[in-house]
Coordinates of C-alpha atoms and ligand atoms in Angstrom, one line a residue:
X1 CA 9.8 -23.4 -20.7
X2 CA 10.5 -21.0 -23.3
X3 CA 14.8 -20.7 -23.6
X4 CA 15.1 -17.4 -25.1
X5 CA 14.3 -14.7 -22.2
X6 CA 13.5 -11.8 -24.6
X7 CA 10.5 -13.6 -26.2
X8 CA 8.6 -16.1 -23.6
X9 CA 6.2 -18.3 -26.0
X10 CA 5.6 -19.9 -22.6
X11 CA 6.1 -18.9 -18.8
X12 CA 5.3 -20.8 -15.6
X13 CA 3.7 -17.2 -14.6
X14 CA 2.9 -14.3 -16.1
X15 CA 2.5 -11.5 -14.3
X16 CA 0.3 -8.3 -15.4
X17 CA 1.6 -5.1 -14.1
X18 CA 4.9 -3.7 -13.0
X19 CA 4.0 -1.5 -9.9
X20 CA 5.0 -2.7 -6.2
X21 CA 2.4 -5.5 -5.8
X22 CA 3.8 -7.1 -9.0
X23 CA 7.5 -6.9 -8.3
X24 CA 7.4 -7.8 -4.9
X25 CA 5.4 -11.2 -6.1
X26 CA 8.1 -11.7 -8.9
X27 CA 11.0 -11.3 -6.6
X28 CA 9.1 -13.6 -3.9
X29 CA 8.6 -16.4 -6.7
X30 CA 12.3 -16.4 -7.3
X31 CA 13.8 -16.3 -4.9
X32 CA 11.7 -19.5 -3.4
X33 CA 11.3 -21.6 -6.8
X34 CA 15.0 -20.7 -8.1
X35 CA 15.8 -20.2 -11.7
X36 CA 13.9 -23.1 -13.6
X37 CA 10.6 -21.4 -12.5
X38 CA 10.3 -18.9 -15.2
X39 CA 8.7 -15.7 -14.0
X40 CA 7.7 -13.1 -16.5
X41 CA 6.6 -9.7 -15.7
X42 CA 4.6 -7.6 -18.5
X43 CA 4.0 -3.9 -18.1
X44 CA 4.5 -1.0 -20.6
X45 CA 5.8 1.3 -18.0
X46 CA 8.5 -1.2 -17.7
X47 CA 9.5 1.0 -21.0
X48 CA 9.1 4.2 -19.8
X49 CA 12.0 6.4 -17.8
X50 CA 11.9 5.7 -14.1
X51 CA 8.9 7.6 -12.3
X52 CA 9.7 11.4 -10.7
X53 CA 7.1 10.9 -8.5
X54 CA 8.2 11.7 -5.1
X55 CA 5.0 9.7 -3.7
X56 CA 5.9 7.9 -0.5
X57 CA 4.2 5.0 1.6
X58 CA 3.9 3.5 5.3
X59 CA 5.9 -0.2 4.9
X60 CA 4.7 -2.5 7.9
X61 CA 7.0 -4.7 9.7
X62 CA 5.8 -7.4 8.2
X63 CA 6.5 -6.0 4.0
X64 CA 10.4 -5.3 6.0
X65 CA 10.5 -9.0 7.1
X66 CA 9.4 -10.0 3.6
X67 CA 11.9 -7.3 1.9
X68 CA 15.2 -8.8 4.6
X69 CA 13.9 -12.4 3.5
X70 CA 14.0 -11.8 -0.4
X71 CA 16.9 -9.5 -0.3
X72 CA 15.7 -6.2 -1.2
X73 CA 16.1 -4.7 2.0
X74 CA 19.5 -3.1 2.0
X75 CA 18.8 -1.3 -1.1
X76 CA 16.2 0.2 0.9
X77 CA 17.5 0.6 4.4
X78 CA 19.5 3.9 3.7
X79 CA 16.4 5.5 2.1
X80 CA 13.7 4.3 5.2
X81 CA 12.6 6.2 8.0
X82 CA 11.6 4.2 10.8
X83 CA 8.6 5.6 12.6
X84 CA 9.4 5.8 16.1
X85 CA 6.0 7.2 17.6
X86 CA 2.5 8.1 16.6
X87 CA 0.5 10.9 18.2
X88 CA -3.3 11.4 17.4
X89 CA -4.6 14.6 17.4
X90 CA -8.5 15.6 16.9
X91 CA -10.0 19.5 16.3
X92 CA -11.0 21.8 14.3
X93 CA -8.6 23.1 11.2
X94 CA -8.3 26.8 13.0
X95 CA -7.4 25.5 16.5
X96 CA -4.6 27.0 17.9
X97 CA -3.8 24.0 20.6
X98 CA -4.3 20.3 19.3
X99 CA -5.3 18.2 21.9
X100 CA -3.4 14.8 22.3
X101 CA -6.1 11.9 22.6
X102 CA -3.6 9.2 21.5
X103 CA 0.0 8.3 21.5
X104 CA 1.6 5.2 20.3
X105 CA 5.3 4.1 20.9
X106 CA 6.4 3.0 18.0
X107 CA 8.3 -1.0 17.9
X108 CA 6.9 -4.3 17.9
X109 CA 9.7 -5.9 19.1
X110 CA 12.7 -4.4 20.7
X111 CA 14.7 -3.1 18.0
X112 CA 11.5 -3.5 15.5
X113 CA 10.0 -0.8 14.6
X114 CA 6.3 -1.2 13.5
X115 CA 6.4 0.7 9.9
X116 CA 9.1 2.5 8.0
X117 CA 8.5 5.1 5.7
X118 CA 10.1 5.0 2.4
X119 CA 9.5 6.4 -1.3
X120 CA 7.5 4.5 -3.5
X121 CA 10.5 5.1 -6.2
X122 CA 13.0 3.8 -4.2
X123 CA 11.1 0.7 -3.2
X124 CA 10.2 0.2 -6.7
X125 CA 14.1 0.2 -8.1
X126 CA 15.0 -1.9 -5.4
X127 CA 12.4 -4.5 -6.6
X128 CA 13.6 -4.1 -10.5
X129 CA 16.9 -4.3 -9.7
X130 CA 16.9 -7.7 -7.5
X131 CA 14.3 -9.1 -9.9
X132 CA 16.7 -8.9 -13.2
X133 CA 19.5 -10.2 -11.1
X134 CA 17.0 -13.0 -10.0
X135 CA 16.5 -13.5 -13.7
X136 CA 12.8 -12.4 -14.1
X137 CA 11.7 -11.4 -17.8
X138 CA 10.6 -8.2 -18.2
X139 CA 8.2 -7.0 -21.0
X140 CA 7.2 -3.5 -22.0
X141 CA 4.0 -4.4 -22.9
X142 CA 0.6 -4.5 -21.3
X143 CA -1.9 -7.1 -21.3
X144 CA -4.8 -7.2 -23.6
X145 CA -6.8 -10.4 -23.6
X146 CA -6.5 -13.6 -22.3
X147 CA -8.3 -17.3 -22.6
X148 CA -8.5 -19.3 -20.1
X149 CA -8.3 -23.1 -21.3
X150 CA -7.9 -26.3 -19.5
X151 CA -4.4 -26.4 -19.1
X152 CA -3.3 -23.2 -19.5
X153 CA -4.5 -19.4 -20.4
X154 CA -3.5 -18.3 -23.3
X155 CA -2.6 -14.6 -23.2
X156 CA -2.1 -11.6 -25.7
X157 CA -0.1 -8.8 -25.1
X158 CA -1.1 -5.1 -26.4
X159 CA 2.3 -5.5 -29.1
X160 CA 0.9 -8.8 -30.4
X161 CA 3.2 -11.0 -28.8
X162 CA 0.8 -14.5 -27.3
X163 CA 2.1 -16.4 -24.4
X164 CA 0.8 -19.5 -22.6
X165 CA 1.5 -19.8 -19.0
X166 CA -0.7 -22.0 -16.7
X167 CA -1.2 -18.9 -14.4
X168 CA -1.7 -15.2 -15.0
X169 CA -1.8 -13.0 -12.3
X170 CA -3.6 -9.4 -12.7
X171 CA -1.8 -6.5 -10.9
X172 CA -2.5 -4.0 -13.0
X173 CA -4.1 -1.8 -9.9
X174 CA -7.2 -0.1 -9.1
X175 CA -9.0 0.0 -12.5
X176 CA -8.0 -3.5 -13.4
X177 CA -8.4 -4.2 -17.2
X178 CA -7.9 -8.2 -16.3
X179 CA -10.5 -7.9 -13.7
X180 CA -13.4 -6.7 -15.8
X181 CA -11.4 -8.9 -18.7
X182 CA -12.6 -12.1 -16.3
X183 CA -16.2 -10.5 -15.8
X184 CA -15.5 -10.2 -11.7
X185 CA -17.5 -7.6 -10.4
X186 CA -16.3 -4.9 -7.2
X187 CA -18.4 -3.9 -4.5
X188 CA -17.6 -0.4 -3.2
X189 CA -18.1 3.1 -3.7
X190 CA -16.0 6.9 -3.9
X191 CA -15.2 9.2 -0.7
X192 CA -16.0 12.3 -3.2
X193 CA -12.4 12.4 -1.4
X194 CA -9.0 13.0 -2.7
X195 CA -6.0 12.6 -0.9
X196 CA -3.2 15.1 -1.6
X197 CA 0.1 14.3 -1.5
X198 CA 3.0 16.4 -0.9
X199 CA 6.5 16.5 0.7
X200 CA 8.0 19.1 2.9
X201 CA 11.2 20.2 4.5
X202 CA 11.2 21.4 8.1
X203 CA 13.1 23.7 10.5
X204 CA 13.7 20.8 12.9
X205 CA 13.8 17.6 13.7
X206 CA 11.0 15.1 13.5
X207 CA 12.4 12.5 15.7
X208 CA 11.1 10.2 14.0
X209 CA 7.3 10.8 15.1
X210 CA 4.2 10.6 13.2
X211 CA 1.4 12.3 13.3
X212 CA -2.5 12.4 12.1
X213 CA -4.4 15.1 12.5
X214 CA -8.2 14.1 12.5
X215 CA -9.9 17.8 10.8
X216 CA -13.3 18.2 9.8
X217 CA -12.5 17.4 6.5
X218 CA -10.5 14.3 7.0
X219 CA -7.4 12.9 8.0
X220 CA -4.3 15.1 7.8
X221 CA -1.3 13.2 8.0
X222 CA 2.5 13.6 8.9
X223 CA 4.7 10.9 7.8
X224 CA 8.3 11.1 8.7
X225 CA 11.1 10.9 5.7
X226 CA 14.5 10.8 6.2
X227 CA 16.4 13.9 7.4
X228 CA 14.3 17.0 7.7
X229 CA 11.4 15.9 5.5
X230 CA 7.9 14.8 6.0
X231 CA 5.5 13.2 3.4
X232 CA 1.8 14.8 3.7
X233 CA -1.0 12.8 3.0
X234 CA -4.1 15.2 3.4
X235 CA -7.7 14.3 2.7
X236 CA -10.4 16.9 1.7
X237 CA -13.7 17.0 -0.6
X238 CA -12.5 16.2 -4.0
X239 CA -13.2 19.8 -5.8
X240 CA -11.6 21.6 -2.9
X241 CA -8.6 19.4 -3.4
X242 CA -8.3 19.8 -7.1
X243 CA -8.5 23.4 -6.4
X244 CA -6.3 23.6 -4.0
X245 CA -3.5 21.9 -6.0
X246 CA -4.1 24.4 -8.6
X247 CA -3.3 27.4 -6.6
X248 CA 0.3 29.0 -6.5
X249 CA 2.7 27.2 -4.2
X250 CA 2.8 30.2 -1.3
X251 CA -0.8 29.9 -1.5
X252 CA -0.8 26.4 -1.1
X253 CA 1.9 26.6 1.6
X254 CA 0.1 28.8 3.3
X255 CA -2.9 26.4 3.2
X256 CA -0.7 23.4 4.1
X257 CA 0.7 25.8 7.1
X258 CA -2.1 26.1 8.7
X259 CA -2.8 22.4 9.1
X260 CA 0.7 21.4 9.1
X261 CA 1.3 23.9 12.8
X262 CA 4.2 25.6 14.1
X263 CA 5.9 22.2 16.2
X264 CA 9.3 21.8 13.2
X265 CA 9.5 25.1 12.8
X266 CA 9.4 27.0 9.6
X267 CA 8.3 24.7 6.1
X268 CA 9.0 24.7 2.7
X269 CA 7.2 22.6 -0.4
X270 CA 9.5 20.2 -1.8
X271 CA 7.7 18.9 -4.6
X272 CA 4.6 19.6 -6.7
X273 CA 1.1 18.4 -4.9
X274 CA -0.9 16.0 -6.5
X275 CA -4.6 14.8 -5.5
X276 CA -5.8 11.4 -5.3
X277 CA -9.3 10.4 -6.0
X278 CA -10.1 8.2 -2.8
X279 CA -12.5 5.1 -2.7
X280 CA -13.5 1.3 -2.0
X281 CA -13.5 -1.3 -3.7
X282 CA -12.9 -4.8 -3.2
X283 CA -13.3 -7.8 -6.1
X284 CA -16.3 -10.5 -5.5
X285 CA -13.9 -12.9 -6.1
X286 CA -10.0 -13.0 -6.1
X287 CA -9.7 -15.7 -8.5
X288 CA -11.3 -16.6 -12.1
X289 CA -10.2 -20.0 -14.2
X290 CA -6.1 -19.4 -14.2
X291 CA -6.6 -16.2 -13.3
X292 CA -5.8 -14.5 -9.4
X293 CA -6.1 -10.7 -8.7
X294 CA -3.1 -9.3 -6.0
X295 CA -3.1 -5.8 -4.6
X296 CA -5.0 -2.6 -5.9
X297 CA -6.4 -5.5 -8.4
X298 CA -8.3 -7.3 -5.8
X299 CA -9.1 -4.1 -3.2
X300 CA -8.4 -0.1 -2.9
X301 CA -9.2 1.2 0.5
X302 CA -8.7 4.6 2.3
X303 CA -5.2 5.3 3.2
X304 CA -6.3 6.9 6.5
X305 CA -4.3 3.7 7.8
X306 CA -1.4 3.5 5.3
X307 CA -2.3 -0.2 4.7
X308 CA -3.4 -0.5 1.1
X309 CA 0.0 -1.8 -0.5
X310 CA 0.2 -3.3 2.8
X311 CA -2.6 -5.6 2.3
X312 CA -1.1 -6.4 -1.6
X313 CA 1.9 -7.8 0.3
X314 CA -0.2 -9.8 2.0
X315 CA -2.0 -11.1 -1.1
X316 CA 1.9 -11.7 -2.7
X317 CA 2.7 -13.6 0.3
X318 CA -0.4 -15.8 0.6
X319 CA -0.1 -16.1 -3.3
X320 CA 3.8 -17.3 -3.4
X321 CA 3.3 -20.0 -0.2
X322 CA 0.0 -21.3 -2.2
X323 CA 1.9 -21.6 -5.5
X324 CA 5.4 -23.0 -3.9
X325 CA 3.5 -25.8 -1.9
X326 CA 1.8 -26.8 -5.4
X327 CA 5.1 -26.6 -7.5
X328 CA 7.5 -28.6 -5.1
X329 CA 4.4 -31.2 -5.2
X330 CA 5.0 -31.4 -8.4
X331 CA 1.0 -29.9 -9.0
X332 CA -0.5 -28.0 -11.6
X333 CA 0.1 -24.2 -9.6
X334 CA -2.6 -22.8 -11.5
X335 CA -5.0 -25.3 -10.8
X336 CA -9.0 -24.0 -9.2
X337 CA -7.7 -25.8 -6.0
X338 CA -4.5 -24.0 -5.4
X339 CA -6.3 -21.0 -6.4
X340 CA -9.2 -21.6 -4.0
X341 CA -6.7 -21.6 -1.1
X342 CA -5.3 -18.2 -1.7
X343 CA -8.8 -17.2 -2.3
X344 CA -9.8 -18.0 1.4
X345 CA -6.6 -17.1 2.9
X346 CA -7.2 -13.7 1.3
X347 CA -10.9 -12.8 1.2
X348 CA -12.5 -12.5 4.6
X349 CA -9.0 -10.1 5.8
X350 CA -9.7 -8.0 3.0
X351 CA -12.8 -7.5 3.5
X352 CA -12.2 -6.6 7.7
X353 CA -9.9 -4.5 6.5
X354 CA -12.0 -2.4 3.7
X355 CA -14.9 -2.2 6.4
X356 CA -12.4 -0.5 8.7
X357 CA -10.9 1.9 7.1
X358 CA -14.2 2.8 5.9
X359 CA -15.7 3.0 9.5
X360 CA -12.9 4.6 10.8
X361 CA -12.5 7.1 7.7
X362 CA -16.7 8.0 8.4
X363 CA -16.0 8.8 11.4
X364 CA -13.2 10.9 11.5
X365 CA -14.2 12.7 8.9
X366 CA -17.0 14.3 10.5
X367 CA -16.8 17.9 12.3
X368 CA -20.1 17.1 14.5
X369 CA -19.8 18.3 17.8
X370 CA -21.5 15.0 19.1
X371 CA -19.7 13.1 17.0
X372 CA -16.1 14.1 17.8
X373 CA -16.8 13.6 21.7
X374 CA -17.9 10.2 21.4
X375 CA -14.6 9.4 19.1
X376 CA -12.9 11.2 21.6
X377 CA -14.0 9.1 24.4
X378 CA -12.8 6.2 22.4
X379 CA -9.6 7.5 21.5
X380 CA -8.7 8.4 25.0
X381 CA -10.0 5.2 26.2
X382 CA -7.4 3.1 23.7
X383 CA -4.7 5.5 25.1
X384 CA -5.0 4.1 28.9
X385 CA -5.4 0.7 28.0
X386 CA -2.0 -0.8 27.0
X387 CA -3.2 -3.9 25.9
X388 CA -5.4 -2.5 22.8
X389 CA -2.6 -0.4 22.2
X390 CA -0.2 -2.6 21.4
X391 CA -3.0 -4.9 20.1
X392 CA -3.1 -2.2 17.3
X393 CA 0.5 -1.6 16.8
X394 CA 0.7 -5.4 15.6
X395 CA -2.6 -5.3 13.7
X396 CA -0.8 -1.8 11.9
X397 CA 2.7 -3.9 11.5
X398 CA 1.1 -6.9 10.0
X399 CA 2.0 -9.7 12.4
X400 CA -1.2 -10.6 13.7
X401 CA -3.8 -13.4 12.3
X402 CA -2.6 -16.1 9.7
X403 CA 0.3 -14.5 8.4
X404 CA 2.3 -16.0 5.5
X405 CA 5.8 -17.1 6.0
X406 CA 7.0 -14.3 4.2
X407 CA 5.7 -11.6 6.2
X408 CA 7.5 -13.7 9.0
X409 CA 10.8 -13.1 7.4
X410 CA 10.6 -17.3 6.2
X411 CA 10.9 -18.7 2.9
X412 CA 8.1 -20.2 1.5
Ligands
LIG501 C1 -2.8 9.1 -1.1 C2 -2.5 7.6 -0.9 C3 -1.3 7.4 -0.1 C4 -1.2 6.0 0.4 N1 0.0 5.7 1.3 C5 -0.5 4.6 1.5 C6 0.5 3.9 2.7 O1 0.8 4.6 3.4 N2 0.4 2.2 3.1 C7 0.1 1.6 1.8 O2 0.5 0.4 2.3 N3 -0.5 2.1 1.2 C8 -0.7 3.1 0.6 N4 -1.6 3.7 -0.5 C9 -2.1 2.6 -1.4 C10 -1.2 2.3 -2.3 O3 -0.7 3.3 -2.9 C11 -1.1 1.2 -3.1 O4 -2.2 0.3 -2.7 C12 -0.5 1.1 -4.2 O5 0.2 1.8 -4.8 C13 -1.2 -0.5 -5.4 O6 0.1 -1.1 -5.5 P1 0.0 -2.3 -7.2 O7 1.4 -2.9 -7.4 O8 -1.2 -3.2 -6.6 O9 -0.9 -1.3 -8.7 P2 -0.2 0.1 -9.0 O10 0.8 0.8 -8.4 O11 -1.6 1.0 -9.6 O12 0.1 -0.6 -10.2 C14 -0.4 -1.3 -11.5 C15 0.9 -1.4 -12.6 O13 0.3 -2.0 -13.4 C16 0.2 -1.6 -15.1 N5 -1.0 -1.9 -15.9 C17 -2.0 -1.2 -15.7 N6 -2.7 -2.2 -16.5 C18 -1.5 -2.9 -17.1 C19 -2.4 -4.2 -18.2 N7 -3.0 -4.1 -18.9 N8 -1.0 -5.1 -18.4 C20 0.2 -4.8 -18.0 N9 0.1 -3.5 -16.8 C21 -0.5 -3.2 -16.5 C22 0.4 -0.1 -14.6 O14 1.4 0.3 -15.9 C23 1.1 -0.3 -13.3 O15 2.5 -0.4 -13.1 C24 -1.7 5.2 -0.5 C25 -2.5 5.2 -1.8 C26 -3.0 6.7 -1.8 C27 -3.5 7.2 -3.2

């Protein structure tokens, strides 16, 4: 391992991509394997000023447990809003009254909310600070090419540096260059929909309530942030979403208000709306020789259930556990059998979540009366069955199935 932290010609692991997935993997590995395990993150964005984006995400209870175990949560907590309950409605856009079909209490255990809303920028900053404190090496450059050899991969960065590593991890997002370089194909499709994201201020307190309104164009979610603010994720057909985002602010606000309703009093727009195209994309393989895919590089899903990065954290925790087990036994942590264990752990679960969110989106982005009748019957049924409701809440919290140690709040 190189002794010069600014020029790691050799590193135990090279993570390409310093988004939420890449940074949390770096922090998880350093926390569990200590200072002798040299972790490097390469991302051109590491050299740029912090993002101005006010995007926020729902971080499931399992993610919070991991952040607590890795010493990140204290820096996030002041800006994290617990989701205390949730209501689901199904109506037409202009309906004045929106009957509530489903309600959820938001706890998985006494005092433990199933999710928190927090700004992506706050979580990214907390992860970066923690990674720096733990001695992770940051390189502000992208991975341009790599070649897998028998015992290690040789990775070339865009700035010309060449780094040898037993394992390269692609955390480089939905359009992963590394996935393409490895020849890994994906399955999926575009939904022809985009998610309009913005932040609103409102007169009354949301009291920690999240709302999901199933409107004919797709789900319209109101997600509580700290203070009298909420984050909006509003699904529309892509052309319409782009036209809406180009509207003058007052006209956009009128359109928003029609969907938002008046329960929280007067509303104001706190940032500039932006539209993100939505699709489903799952990698056929999660590993290749000396390479593992993590986060959106492995799977992109519809945000209808707020599970995208939470699935990424499941990858992070599973990979960290596979690598920690191998490293402690003195095994080559980038070897094929270690990577095969990671793939077995994550691929089935990912496929199930991809199919579920795809089905939910098709079912709920549909204005047909018979379809509405059937889905409302289903929602009403779930609402009356406490066992089923609790199952859904535990699923959303990420604490069901074969949960990796970190997501249970334990070190791998
Ligand atoms: C509208 C919307 C709402 C969402 N809401 C939620 C939610 O509530 N809850 C949830 O769990 N998920 C949500 N998601 C999903 C979530 O935003 C993503 O899953 C998450 O941001 C993916 O993180 P990532 O780190 O895998 O990838 P990214 O955030 O895309 O990061 C990739 C990083 O890789 C870098 N990079 C790219 N190429 C290279 C290269 N060649 N070399 C080095 N670095 C490179 C980039 O600069 C970037 O920093 C939502 C998504 C959308 C679109």
